[in-house]
Amino acid sequence: MVKDSIDGFSSLPDSKFYDDDGRPKRTGTVWTTSSHIVTAVVGSGVLSLAWAIAQMGWVAGPVALIIFSSITWYTSLLLAECYRLGDPISGKRNYSFMDAVQNILGTTSAKICGIVQYSSLYGAAIGYTIAGAISMMAITRTNCLHSSGGKNPCPIDSNPYMIGFGVSQIFLSQIPDFPQTWWLSIVAAIMSFTYSFIGLFLGIAKISENGTIKGSLTGVTIRTVTKIEKVWGIFQSFGCIAFAYSFSQILIEIQDTIKNPPSEVKTMKKATKLSISVITVFYMLCGCFGYAAFGDAAPGNLLTGFGYSNAYWLIDIANATILVHMFGAYQVYVQPLFAFIEKEAVKRWPSVNKEYKIPIPGFAPYNLNLFRLVWRTLFVISTTFIAMLIPFFNDVLGILGSLNFWPLTVYFPVEMYIKQKKIPKWSRAWIGLQIISVVCLVVSVMSAIGSVASVALDLKVYKPFVTNF
């Protein structure tokens, strides 16, 4: 018997090619899921961790990393339980984070979630544009410094590099949908491990060159910054760490690529545990060794701190791998936003779904959709424009982290899990989950205040579209 169609996809009786919802067979495994997670999580955020630890010192810095890691892992497990409604094996699927909120918490919550989620995805695209441009600029600058023996300061205008990154994303954004980015995720995940190892190696080399481990128990001292700047720095560092672990807003979309059996929940939990464990080890090593190498002067972007060095070629490799990773991470984050806009557009104007087959010699024909071509191009142009307007690396990360962390990583997963599992109000489990949610809300508010204050300070000396590296 043929099942009814769902969301325009006709169910077919042949289970070899179609899943229980009538959509093409999902093929995701623990390893592909882990690569998606690593690609989404390990990005530009890792470069700011040495700076974040410097704001708090040797005690609070590593502890903060472990706490954010634990909270992200725990709430990800809660969110994974919300992929299917009711039965974890055969229940109705939620295809996106917002679908889950809509079906479990209702329309009002879904609208609020959609605004926060898609705003954060848009912001992430801006952050990755800045990070990608910085990597290209760093390659140019390290070669300039090497050529001049470190005598030329080699100032570089950021605008051409941001435009270049944006142009590349216009082409990559024509990848039709999220599952087709699996190869990009695997390549990007490999790149993230590569530059993490290089950053770690350079940090160790710097410590050896210094002959001592820098840093202090309490981080940046009041003698080098004012008391209020110290407070803003600590608050902003919370946002940077939160951003470094952020991926909840696309967890459901990643889970929707997993094959069944075994259940998607079981595979997702294994992949989450594996990926976050590996990520935390890398974060701890990169952040701590970076702080040990530079101390309170740890730069916002770790790789920019090495400057002129005999190992300039290694720094170039690290920045090149970061650039490749930013290409992939940009797409992993924006594909859910693309899918949402295009789904809504088709509902209102069915004619925009028309595709034209473009023959490509040696390959399968490319399905050209004019609406997708135009709107995705305009999207990339807008993110590039804003990145050029406000190219503050740490500030952008801090704001994104504070906006994402509580609502998307904590509040909605907790509330959906309580509703899905029918946890009684005022029970021990309910109280425990609410305590976690309230504490994380306070941290997010503190982070937002610190990041906005930092932007205000930067704007005092900054001219739009005139930025030198």
CSV table of C-alpha atoms in Angstrom, one decimal:
chain,number,residue,atom,x,y,z
A,1,MET,CA,0.0,0.0,0.0
A,2,VAL,CA,1.3,3.5,-0.9
A,3,LYS,CA,1.2,6.0,1.9
A,4,ASP,CA,-0.1,9.6,1.5
A,5,SER,CA,2.3,12.2,0.2
A,6,ILE,CA,4.0,14.5,2.7
A,7,ASP,CA,5.0,18.1,1.9
A,8,GLY,CA,4.8,17.5,-1.8
A,9,PHE,CA,6.9,14.3,-1.8
A,10,SER,CA,5.1,11.3,-3.1
A,11,SER,CA,5.5,8.1,-1.0
A,12,LEU,CA,6.6,5.1,-3.0
A,13,PRO,CA,6.2,1.5,-2.0
A,14,ASP,CA,9.9,0.7,-2.8
A,15,SER,CA,11.6,1.1,0.6
A,16,LYS,CA,15.0,0.7,-1.0
A,17,PHE,CA,14.8,4.2,-2.3
A,18,TYR,CA,12.3,6.0,0.0
A,19,ASP,CA,11.9,6.4,3.7
A,20,ASP,CA,8.7,6.0,5.7
A,21,ASP,CA,7.8,9.7,5.0
A,22,GLY,CA,8.1,9.2,1.2
A,23,ARG,CA,11.3,11.2,0.9
A,24,PRO,CA,14.5,9.9,-0.7
A,25,LYS,CA,16.3,7.4,1.5
A,26,ARG,CA,18.5,9.0,4.1
A,27,THR,CA,22.0,7.7,4.3
A,28,GLY,CA,23.6,9.5,7.3
A,29,THR,CA,25.8,7.6,9.8
A,30,VAL,CA,27.5,8.3,13.0
A,31,TRP,CA,30.6,9.4,11.0
A,32,THR,CA,28.8,11.7,8.5
A,33,THR,CA,26.7,13.2,11.3
A,34,SER,CA,29.8,13.8,13.4
A,35,SER,CA,31.5,15.5,10.5
A,36,HIS,CA,28.5,17.8,10.1
A,37,ILE,CA,28.6,18.7,13.8
A,38,VAL,CA,32.4,19.3,13.8
A,39,THR,CA,32.0,21.4,10.7
A,40,ALA,CA,29.2,23.5,12.3
A,41,VAL,CA,30.9,23.8,15.7
A,42,VAL,CA,34.7,24.1,15.0
A,43,GLY,CA,35.0,27.3,13.1
A,44,SER,CA,36.0,30.8,13.6
A,45,GLY,CA,35.2,30.5,17.3
A,46,VAL,CA,38.2,28.4,18.1
A,47,LEU,CA,40.5,31.3,17.1
A,48,SER,CA,39.1,33.4,19.9
A,49,LEU,CA,39.4,30.9,22.7
A,50,ALA,CA,43.0,32.0,23.8
A,51,TRP,CA,41.7,35.6,24.1
A,52,ALA,CA,38.6,34.4,26.0
A,53,ILE,CA,40.7,32.4,28.5
A,54,ALA,CA,43.0,35.5,28.9
A,55,GLN,CA,40.0,37.5,30.1
A,56,MET,CA,39.4,35.0,32.9
A,57,GLY,CA,42.7,33.4,33.7
A,58,TRP,CA,44.0,29.9,34.3
A,59,VAL,CA,41.3,28.9,36.7
A,60,ALA,CA,38.0,30.3,35.4
A,61,GLY,CA,38.9,30.0,31.7
A,62,PRO,CA,39.3,26.2,31.4
A,63,VAL,CA,36.4,25.7,33.8
A,64,ALA,CA,34.2,27.9,31.6
A,65,LEU,CA,35.1,25.8,28.6
A,66,ILE,CA,34.1,22.6,30.4
A,67,ILE,CA,30.8,24.0,31.7
A,68,PHE,CA,29.8,25.3,28.2
A,69,SER,CA,30.8,21.9,26.7
A,70,SER,CA,28.7,20.0,29.3
A,71,ILE,CA,25.7,22.2,28.8
A,72,THR,CA,25.8,22.0,25.0
A,73,TRP,CA,26.2,18.2,25.1
A,74,TYR,CA,23.3,17.7,27.6
A,75,THR,CA,20.9,20.0,25.9
A,76,SER,CA,21.8,18.4,22.5
A,77,LEU,CA,20.7,15.1,23.9
A,78,LEU,CA,17.4,16.6,24.9
A,79,LEU,CA,16.9,18.2,21.5
A,80,ALA,CA,17.7,14.9,19.7
A,81,GLU,CA,14.7,13.3,21.5
A,82,CYS,CA,12.5,15.9,19.7
A,83,TYR,CA,13.2,14.8,16.1
A,84,ARG,CA,10.2,12.5,16.1
A,85,LEU,CA,6.9,13.1,17.8
A,86,GLY,CA,5.8,10.4,20.2
A,87,ASP,CA,7.5,7.1,19.2
A,88,PRO,CA,11.3,7.5,18.7
A,89,ILE,CA,11.2,4.9,15.9
A,90,SER,CA,8.1,5.5,13.9
A,91,GLY,CA,6.7,8.9,15.1
A,92,LYS,CA,6.2,11.8,12.7
A,93,ARG,CA,9.5,13.5,11.8
A,94,ASN,CA,10.4,17.1,12.4
A,95,TYR,CA,12.4,18.3,9.5
A,96,SER,CA,13.9,21.4,11.1
A,97,PHE,CA,14.4,23.0,14.5
A,98,MET,CA,11.4,25.3,13.9
A,99,ASP,CA,9.2,22.4,12.8
A,100,ALA,CA,10.0,20.8,16.2
A,101,VAL,CA,9.1,23.9,18.1
A,102,GLN,CA,5.9,24.4,16.0
A,103,ASN,CA,4.7,20.8,16.5
A,104,ILE,CA,5.6,20.5,20.2
A,105,LEU,CA,5.3,24.0,21.7
A,106,GLY,CA,2.9,25.7,19.3
A,107,THR,CA,2.7,28.5,16.7
A,108,THR,CA,3.7,31.5,19.0
A,109,SER,CA,6.8,29.7,20.2
A,110,ALA,CA,7.7,28.7,16.6
A,111,LYS,CA,7.5,32.3,15.4
A,112,ILE,CA,9.8,33.5,18.2
A,113,CYS,CA,12.1,30.6,17.5
A,114,GLY,CA,12.2,31.3,13.8
A,115,ILE,CA,13.2,34.9,14.3
A,116,VAL,CA,16.0,34.0,16.7
A,117,GLN,CA,17.2,30.9,14.7
A,118,TYR,CA,17.3,32.4,11.3
A,119,SER,CA,18.7,35.7,12.6
A,120,SER,CA,21.5,33.7,14.2
A,121,LEU,CA,22.1,31.8,11.0
A,122,TYR,CA,22.3,35.0,9.1
A,123,GLY,CA,24.7,36.4,11.7
A,124,ALA,CA,26.8,33.3,11.5
A,125,ALA,CA,27.2,33.9,7.8
A,126,ILE,CA,28.5,37.4,8.5
A,127,GLY,CA,30.9,36.0,11.1
A,128,TYR,CA,32.2,33.4,8.7
A,129,THR,CA,32.7,36.0,6.0
A,130,ILE,CA,34.8,38.0,8.4
A,131,ALA,CA,36.8,35.0,9.5
A,132,GLY,CA,37.4,33.8,5.9
A,133,ALA,CA,38.6,37.3,4.8
A,134,ILE,CA,40.9,37.5,7.8
A,135,SER,CA,42.5,34.2,6.8
A,136,MET,CA,43.1,35.4,3.3
A,137,MET,CA,44.5,38.7,4.6
A,138,ALA,CA,46.8,36.8,7.0
A,139,ILE,CA,48.3,34.8,4.2
A,140,THR,CA,49.0,37.9,2.2
A,141,ARG,CA,50.4,39.7,5.3
A,142,THR,CA,52.7,36.9,6.5
A,143,ASN,CA,54.3,36.6,3.1
A,144,CYS,CA,54.7,40.4,3.0
A,145,LEU,CA,56.3,40.3,6.4
A,146,HIS,CA,58.6,37.5,5.4
A,147,SER,CA,59.7,39.3,2.2
A,148,SER,CA,60.6,42.5,4.2
A,149,GLY,CA,62.2,40.6,7.1
A,150,GLY,CA,59.6,42.0,9.4
A,151,LYS,CA,60.5,45.6,8.7
A,152,ASN,CA,57.4,46.5,6.7
A,153,PRO,CA,54.1,46.6,8.8
A,154,CYS,CA,52.2,45.5,5.7
A,155,PRO,CA,48.8,47.1,6.2
A,156,ILE,CA,46.1,45.3,4.2
A,157,ASP,CA,42.6,46.5,3.2
A,158,SER,CA,40.0,44.0,4.2
A,159,ASN,CA,37.3,44.9,1.6
A,160,PRO,CA,38.7,43.1,-1.5
A,161,TYR,CA,39.1,39.9,0.5
A,162,MET,CA,35.6,40.0,1.9
A,163,ILE,CA,34.2,40.6,-1.6
A,164,GLY,CA,36.3,37.6,-2.9
A,165,PHE,CA,34.9,35.4,-0.2
A,166,GLY,CA,31.4,36.6,-1.0
A,167,VAL,CA,31.8,35.8,-4.7
A,168,SER,CA,32.9,32.3,-3.9
A,169,GLN,CA,29.8,31.8,-1.7
A,170,ILE,CA,27.5,33.0,-4.5
A,171,PHE,CA,28.6,29.9,-6.5
A,172,LEU,CA,28.6,27.5,-3.5
A,173,SER,CA,25.2,28.7,-2.4
A,174,GLN,CA,23.7,27.2,-5.6
A,175,ILE,CA,24.1,23.7,-4.0
A,176,PRO,CA,20.3,22.8,-3.9
A,177,ASP,CA,19.9,21.5,-0.4
A,178,PHE,CA,21.5,20.5,2.9
A,179,PRO,CA,22.0,16.7,2.3
A,180,GLN,CA,24.1,17.5,-0.8
A,181,THR,CA,26.6,19.4,1.3
A,182,TRP,CA,27.9,16.2,3.0
A,183,TRP,CA,31.1,16.2,1.0
A,184,LEU,CA,31.7,19.8,1.8
A,185,SER,CA,31.2,19.0,5.5
A,186,ILE,CA,33.7,16.2,5.5
A,187,VAL,CA,36.4,18.3,3.7
A,188,ALA,CA,35.7,21.2,6.1
A,189,ALA,CA,35.9,18.9,9.2
A,190,ILE,CA,39.3,17.7,8.0
A,191,MET,CA,40.4,21.3,7.6
A,192,SER,CA,39.3,22.1,11.1
A,193,PHE,CA,41.5,19.4,12.6
A,194,THR,CA,44.4,20.5,10.4
A,195,TYR,CA,44.4,24.1,11.6
A,196,SER,CA,43.7,23.2,15.2
A,197,PHE,CA,46.8,21.0,15.2
A,198,ILE,CA,48.9,23.8,13.5
A,199,GLY,CA,47.6,26.3,16.0
A,200,LEU,CA,48.5,24.0,18.8
A,201,PHE,CA,52.0,23.3,17.4
A,202,LEU,CA,52.6,27.1,16.9
A,203,GLY,CA,51.5,27.7,20.5
A,204,ILE,CA,53.9,25.1,21.8
A,205,ALA,CA,56.7,26.5,19.7
A,206,LYS,CA,56.0,30.0,21.0
A,207,ILE,CA,56.1,28.8,24.6
A,208,SER,CA,59.4,27.1,23.9
A,209,GLU,CA,60.7,30.3,22.3
A,210,ASN,CA,59.5,32.3,25.3
A,211,GLY,CA,61.1,29.9,27.8
A,212,THR,CA,58.1,30.3,30.1
A,213,ILE,CA,54.4,29.8,30.4
A,214,LYS,CA,52.6,33.1,30.4
A,215,GLY,CA,49.3,34.1,31.9
A,216,SER,CA,47.9,34.4,35.4
A,217,LEU,CA,45.3,32.8,37.7
A,218,THR,CA,42.9,35.8,37.2
A,219,GLY,CA,43.6,36.8,33.6
A,220,VAL,CA,44.0,40.4,32.3
A,221,THR,CA,45.0,42.6,35.1
A,222,ILE,CA,43.3,45.9,36.1
A,223,ARG,CA,46.6,47.7,35.5
A,224,THR,CA,46.3,47.1,31.8
A,225,VAL,CA,42.6,47.7,31.5
A,226,THR,CA,40.0,49.6,33.5
A,227,LYS,CA,37.7,47.7,35.9
A,228,ILE,CA,34.7,48.2,33.7
A,229,GLU,CA,36.7,46.9,30.6
A,230,LYS,CA,37.8,43.9,32.6
A,231,VAL,CA,34.1,43.1,33.4
A,232,TRP,CA,33.1,43.7,29.7
A,233,GLY,CA,35.9,41.4,28.6
A,234,ILE,CA,34.8,38.6,30.9
A,235,PHE,CA,31.2,38.9,29.8
A,236,GLN,CA,32.2,39.0,26.1
A,237,SER,CA,34.4,35.9,26.6
A,238,PHE,CA,31.3,34.0,27.7
A,239,GLY,CA,29.7,34.9,24.3
A,240,CYS,CA,32.8,33.8,22.4
A,241,ILE,CA,32.9,30.4,24.2
A,242,ALA,CA,29.1,30.0,23.7
A,243,PHE,CA,29.5,30.7,20.0
A,244,ALA,CA,32.4,28.3,19.7
A,245,TYR,CA,30.0,25.5,20.8
A,246,SER,CA,26.9,26.7,18.9
A,247,PHE,CA,25.2,24.2,16.6
A,248,SER,CA,21.8,23.5,18.2
A,249,GLN,CA,20.0,25.6,15.7
A,250,ILE,CA,20.8,23.1,12.9
A,251,LEU,CA,20.9,19.9,15.0
A,252,ILE,CA,17.5,18.8,13.8
A,253,GLU,CA,18.4,19.5,10.2
A,254,ILE,CA,21.6,17.4,10.7
A,255,GLN,CA,19.5,14.6,12.4
A,256,ASP,CA,17.2,14.6,9.4
A,257,THR,CA,20.1,13.2,7.2
A,258,ILE,CA,20.5,10.1,9.4
A,259,LYS,CA,19.4,6.7,8.1
A,260,ASN,CA,17.0,4.4,10.1
A,261,PRO,CA,17.5,1.8,11.5
A,262,PRO,CA,19.0,2.3,14.0
A,263,SER,CA,16.9,5.1,15.3
A,264,GLU,CA,18.0,8.6,14.5
A,265,VAL,CA,18.0,9.5,18.2
A,266,LYS,CA,20.5,6.7,19.0
A,267,THR,CA,22.8,7.7,16.1
A,268,MET,CA,22.6,11.4,16.9
A,269,LYS,CA,23.4,10.8,20.6
A,270,LYS,CA,26.5,8.8,19.7
A,271,ALA,CA,27.6,11.4,17.1
A,272,THR,CA,27.0,14.2,19.6
A,273,LYS,CA,29.0,12.5,22.3
A,274,LEU,CA,31.9,11.7,20.0
A,275,SER,CA,32.1,15.1,18.3
A,276,ILE,CA,31.7,17.3,21.4
A,277,SER,CA,34.3,15.2,23.3
A,278,VAL,CA,36.8,15.6,20.4
A,279,ILE,CA,35.9,19.3,20.0
A,280,THR,CA,36.4,20.0,23.7
A,281,VAL,CA,39.8,18.4,23.8
A,282,PHE,CA,40.9,20.6,20.8
A,283,TYR,CA,39.4,23.7,22.3
A,284,MET,CA,41.1,23.1,25.6
A,285,LEU,CA,44.5,22.5,23.9
A,286,CYS,CA,44.2,25.4,21.5
A,287,GLY,CA,42.9,27.9,24.1
A,288,CYS,CA,45.2,27.0,26.9
A,289,PHE,CA,48.4,26.7,24.7
A,290,GLY,CA,47.5,30.0,23.0
A,291,TYR,CA,47.1,31.7,26.4
A,292,ALA,CA,50.3,30.1,27.7
A,293,ALA,CA,52.1,31.5,24.6
A,294,PHE,CA,50.8,35.1,24.6
A,295,GLY,CA,49.5,35.6,28.2
A,296,ASP,CA,47.2,38.6,28.7
A,297,ALA,CA,48.2,39.9,25.3
A,298,ALA,CA,46.5,36.9,23.5
A,299,PRO,CA,45.0,38.2,20.2
A,300,GLY,CA,41.4,37.9,19.3
A,301,ASN,CA,42.4,35.7,16.4
A,302,LEU,CA,45.1,33.4,17.6
A,303,LEU,CA,46.9,33.0,14.2
A,304,THR,CA,47.3,36.8,13.8
A,305,GLY,CA,49.5,36.8,16.9
A,306,PHE,CA,52.4,35.0,15.4
A,307,GLY,CA,53.2,37.8,12.9
A,308,TYR,CA,56.7,37.5,11.4
A,309,SER,CA,58.0,34.0,11.9
A,310,ASN,CA,60.4,31.6,10.1
A,311,ALA,CA,57.4,29.2,10.1
A,312,TYR,CA,55.4,31.6,8.0
A,313,TRP,CA,54.7,28.8,5.5
A,314,LEU,CA,53.0,26.8,8.3
A,315,ILE,CA,50.9,29.8,9.3
A,316,ASP,CA,49.9,30.1,5.6
A,317,ILE,CA,48.8,26.5,5.6
A,318,ALA,CA,46.8,27.0,8.8
A,319,ASN,CA,45.0,30.1,7.3
A,320,ALA,CA,44.4,28.3,4.1
A,321,THR,CA,42.7,25.4,5.9
A,322,ILE,CA,40.6,27.9,8.0
A,323,LEU,CA,39.5,29.5,4.7
A,324,VAL,CA,38.4,26.1,3.3
A,325,HIS,CA,36.6,25.4,6.5
A,326,MET,CA,34.8,28.8,6.4
A,327,PHE,CA,33.6,27.9,2.9
A,328,GLY,CA,32.0,24.7,4.2
A,329,ALA,CA,30.8,26.1,7.5
A,330,TYR,CA,29.0,29.0,5.7
A,331,GLN,CA,27.0,26.6,3.7
A,332,VAL,CA,26.2,24.3,6.6
A,333,TYR,CA,24.7,27.2,8.4
A,334,VAL,CA,22.8,28.9,5.6
A,335,GLN,CA,21.3,25.9,3.9
A,336,PRO,CA,18.5,25.6,6.6
A,337,LEU,CA,17.7,29.3,6.1
A,338,PHE,CA,17.7,28.8,2.3
A,339,ALA,CA,15.3,25.9,2.7
A,340,PHE,CA,12.9,27.8,4.9
A,341,ILE,CA,12.7,30.8,2.6
A,342,GLU,CA,12.3,28.7,-0.5
A,343,LYS,CA,9.6,26.5,1.1
A,344,GLU,CA,7.6,29.6,2.1
A,345,ALA,CA,8.1,31.2,-1.3
A,346,VAL,CA,6.7,28.0,-3.1
A,347,LYS,CA,3.7,28.1,-0.8
A,348,ARG,CA,2.8,31.6,-1.8
A,349,TRP,CA,4.0,31.6,-5.4
A,350,PRO,CA,4.1,28.0,-6.8
A,351,SER,CA,5.6,29.2,-10.1
A,352,VAL,CA,8.9,30.0,-8.5
A,353,ASN,CA,9.6,26.3,-8.2
A,354,LYS,CA,10.2,25.9,-11.9
A,355,GLU,CA,13.6,24.5,-12.8
A,356,TYR,CA,15.5,24.4,-16.1
A,357,LYS,CA,18.0,21.6,-16.9
A,358,ILE,CA,21.4,22.9,-17.8
A,359,PRO,CA,23.6,20.3,-19.5
A,360,ILE,CA,27.1,19.9,-18.2
A,361,PRO,CA,29.5,17.8,-20.3
A,362,GLY,CA,30.7,14.8,-18.4
A,363,PHE,CA,28.2,15.4,-15.5
A,364,ALA,CA,24.5,15.1,-14.8
A,365,PRO,CA,22.5,18.1,-15.9
A,366,TYR,CA,22.2,21.0,-13.4
A,367,ASN,CA,18.7,22.0,-12.3
A,368,LEU,CA,18.7,25.8,-12.5
A,369,ASN,CA,16.0,27.6,-10.4
A,370,LEU,CA,15.9,31.3,-11.2
A,371,PHE,CA,14.3,32.2,-7.9
A,372,ARG,CA,17.0,30.3,-6.0
A,373,LEU,CA,19.8,31.9,-8.1
A,374,VAL,CA,18.6,35.5,-7.6
A,375,TRP,CA,17.6,35.3,-3.9
A,376,ARG,CA,20.6,33.4,-2.7
A,377,THR,CA,22.9,35.7,-4.6
A,378,LEU,CA,21.2,38.7,-2.9
A,379,PHE,CA,21.6,37.0,0.4
A,380,VAL,CA,25.3,36.5,0.0
A,381,ILE,CA,25.7,40.1,-1.1
A,382,SER,CA,24.0,41.3,2.0
A,383,THR,CA,26.1,39.3,4.4
A,384,THR,CA,29.2,40.5,2.6
A,385,PHE,CA,28.1,44.1,2.8
A,386,ILE,CA,27.5,43.9,6.6
A,387,ALA,CA,30.8,42.1,7.2
A,388,MET,CA,32.5,45.0,5.4
A,389,LEU,CA,30.5,47.5,7.5
A,390,ILE,CA,31.2,45.9,10.9
A,391,PRO,CA,34.3,43.7,10.7
A,392,PHE,CA,34.8,43.2,14.5
A,393,PHE,CA,35.8,39.6,14.9
A,394,ASN,CA,35.5,39.1,18.6
A,395,ASP,CA,32.5,41.5,19.0
A,396,VAL,CA,30.5,39.7,16.3
A,397,LEU,CA,31.3,36.3,17.9
A,398,GLY,CA,30.3,37.5,21.4
A,399,ILE,CA,27.0,38.9,20.2
A,400,LEU,CA,26.1,35.8,18.2
A,401,GLY,CA,27.0,33.5,21.1
A,402,SER,CA,24.9,35.5,23.5
A,403,LEU,CA,21.9,35.6,21.1
A,404,ASN,CA,22.2,31.8,20.3
A,405,PHE,CA,23.1,30.3,23.6
A,406,TRP,CA,20.1,30.6,25.9
A,407,PRO,CA,17.1,30.5,23.4
A,408,LEU,CA,18.4,27.9,21.0
A,409,THR,CA,20.9,25.8,22.9
A,410,VAL,CA,19.0,25.8,26.3
A,411,TYR,CA,15.4,27.2,26.5
A,412,PHE,CA,13.7,25.6,23.5
A,413,PRO,CA,15.4,22.2,23.9
A,414,VAL,CA,14.5,22.1,27.6
A,415,GLU,CA,10.9,23.2,27.0
A,416,MET,CA,10.3,20.8,24.1
A,417,TYR,CA,11.8,17.9,26.1
A,418,ILE,CA,9.6,18.6,29.1
A,419,LYS,CA,6.5,18.7,26.8
A,420,GLN,CA,7.6,15.7,24.7
A,421,LYS,CA,8.3,13.5,27.8
A,422,LYS,CA,5.4,14.9,29.8
A,423,ILE,CA,7.6,15.8,32.8
A,424,PRO,CA,5.3,16.9,35.7
A,425,LYS,CA,5.5,20.6,36.8
A,426,TRP,CA,7.5,21.0,40.0
A,427,SER,CA,8.9,17.5,39.9
A,428,ARG,CA,12.6,17.1,40.6
A,429,ALA,CA,13.5,16.8,36.9
A,430,TRP,CA,11.4,19.8,36.0
A,431,ILE,CA,13.0,22.0,38.7
A,432,GLY,CA,16.5,20.9,37.7
A,433,LEU,CA,15.9,21.7,34.0
A,434,GLN,CA,14.4,25.1,34.9
A,435,ILE,CA,17.4,26.0,37.1
A,436,ILE,CA,19.7,25.2,34.1
A,437,SER,CA,17.6,27.4,31.9
A,438,VAL,CA,17.5,30.4,34.3
A,439,VAL,CA,21.3,30.2,35.0
A,440,CYS,CA,22.0,30.1,31.2
A,441,LEU,CA,19.7,33.1,30.6
A,442,VAL,CA,21.7,35.2,33.1
A,443,VAL,CA,24.9,34.2,31.4
A,444,SER,CA,23.5,35.1,28.0
A,445,VAL,CA,22.4,38.5,29.2
A,446,MET,CA,25.8,39.2,30.7
A,447,SER,CA,27.5,38.2,27.5
A,448,ALA,CA,25.2,40.4,25.4
A,449,ILE,CA,25.9,43.4,27.6
A,450,GLY,CA,29.7,42.9,27.4
A,451,SER,CA,29.7,42.4,23.6
A,452,VAL,CA,27.5,45.4,22.9
A,453,ALA,CA,29.7,47.5,25.2
A,454,SER,CA,32.8,46.3,23.2
A,455,VAL,CA,31.2,47.3,19.9
A,456,ALA,CA,30.4,50.8,21.3
A,457,LEU,CA,34.1,51.2,22.2
A,458,ASP,CA,35.2,50.0,18.8
A,459,LEU,CA,32.8,52.4,17.0
A,460,LYS,CA,34.6,55.4,18.6
A,461,VAL,CA,37.7,54.8,16.5
A,462,TYR,CA,36.3,53.0,13.5
A,463,LYS,CA,35.4,54.3,10.0
A,464,PRO,CA,32.9,52.1,8.0
A,465,PHE,CA,34.5,50.3,5.0
A,466,VAL,CA,38.0,51.5,6.0
A,467,THR,CA,39.6,48.6,7.8
A,468,ASN,CA,43.3,47.6,7.8
A,469,PHE,CA,44.6,44.3,9.1
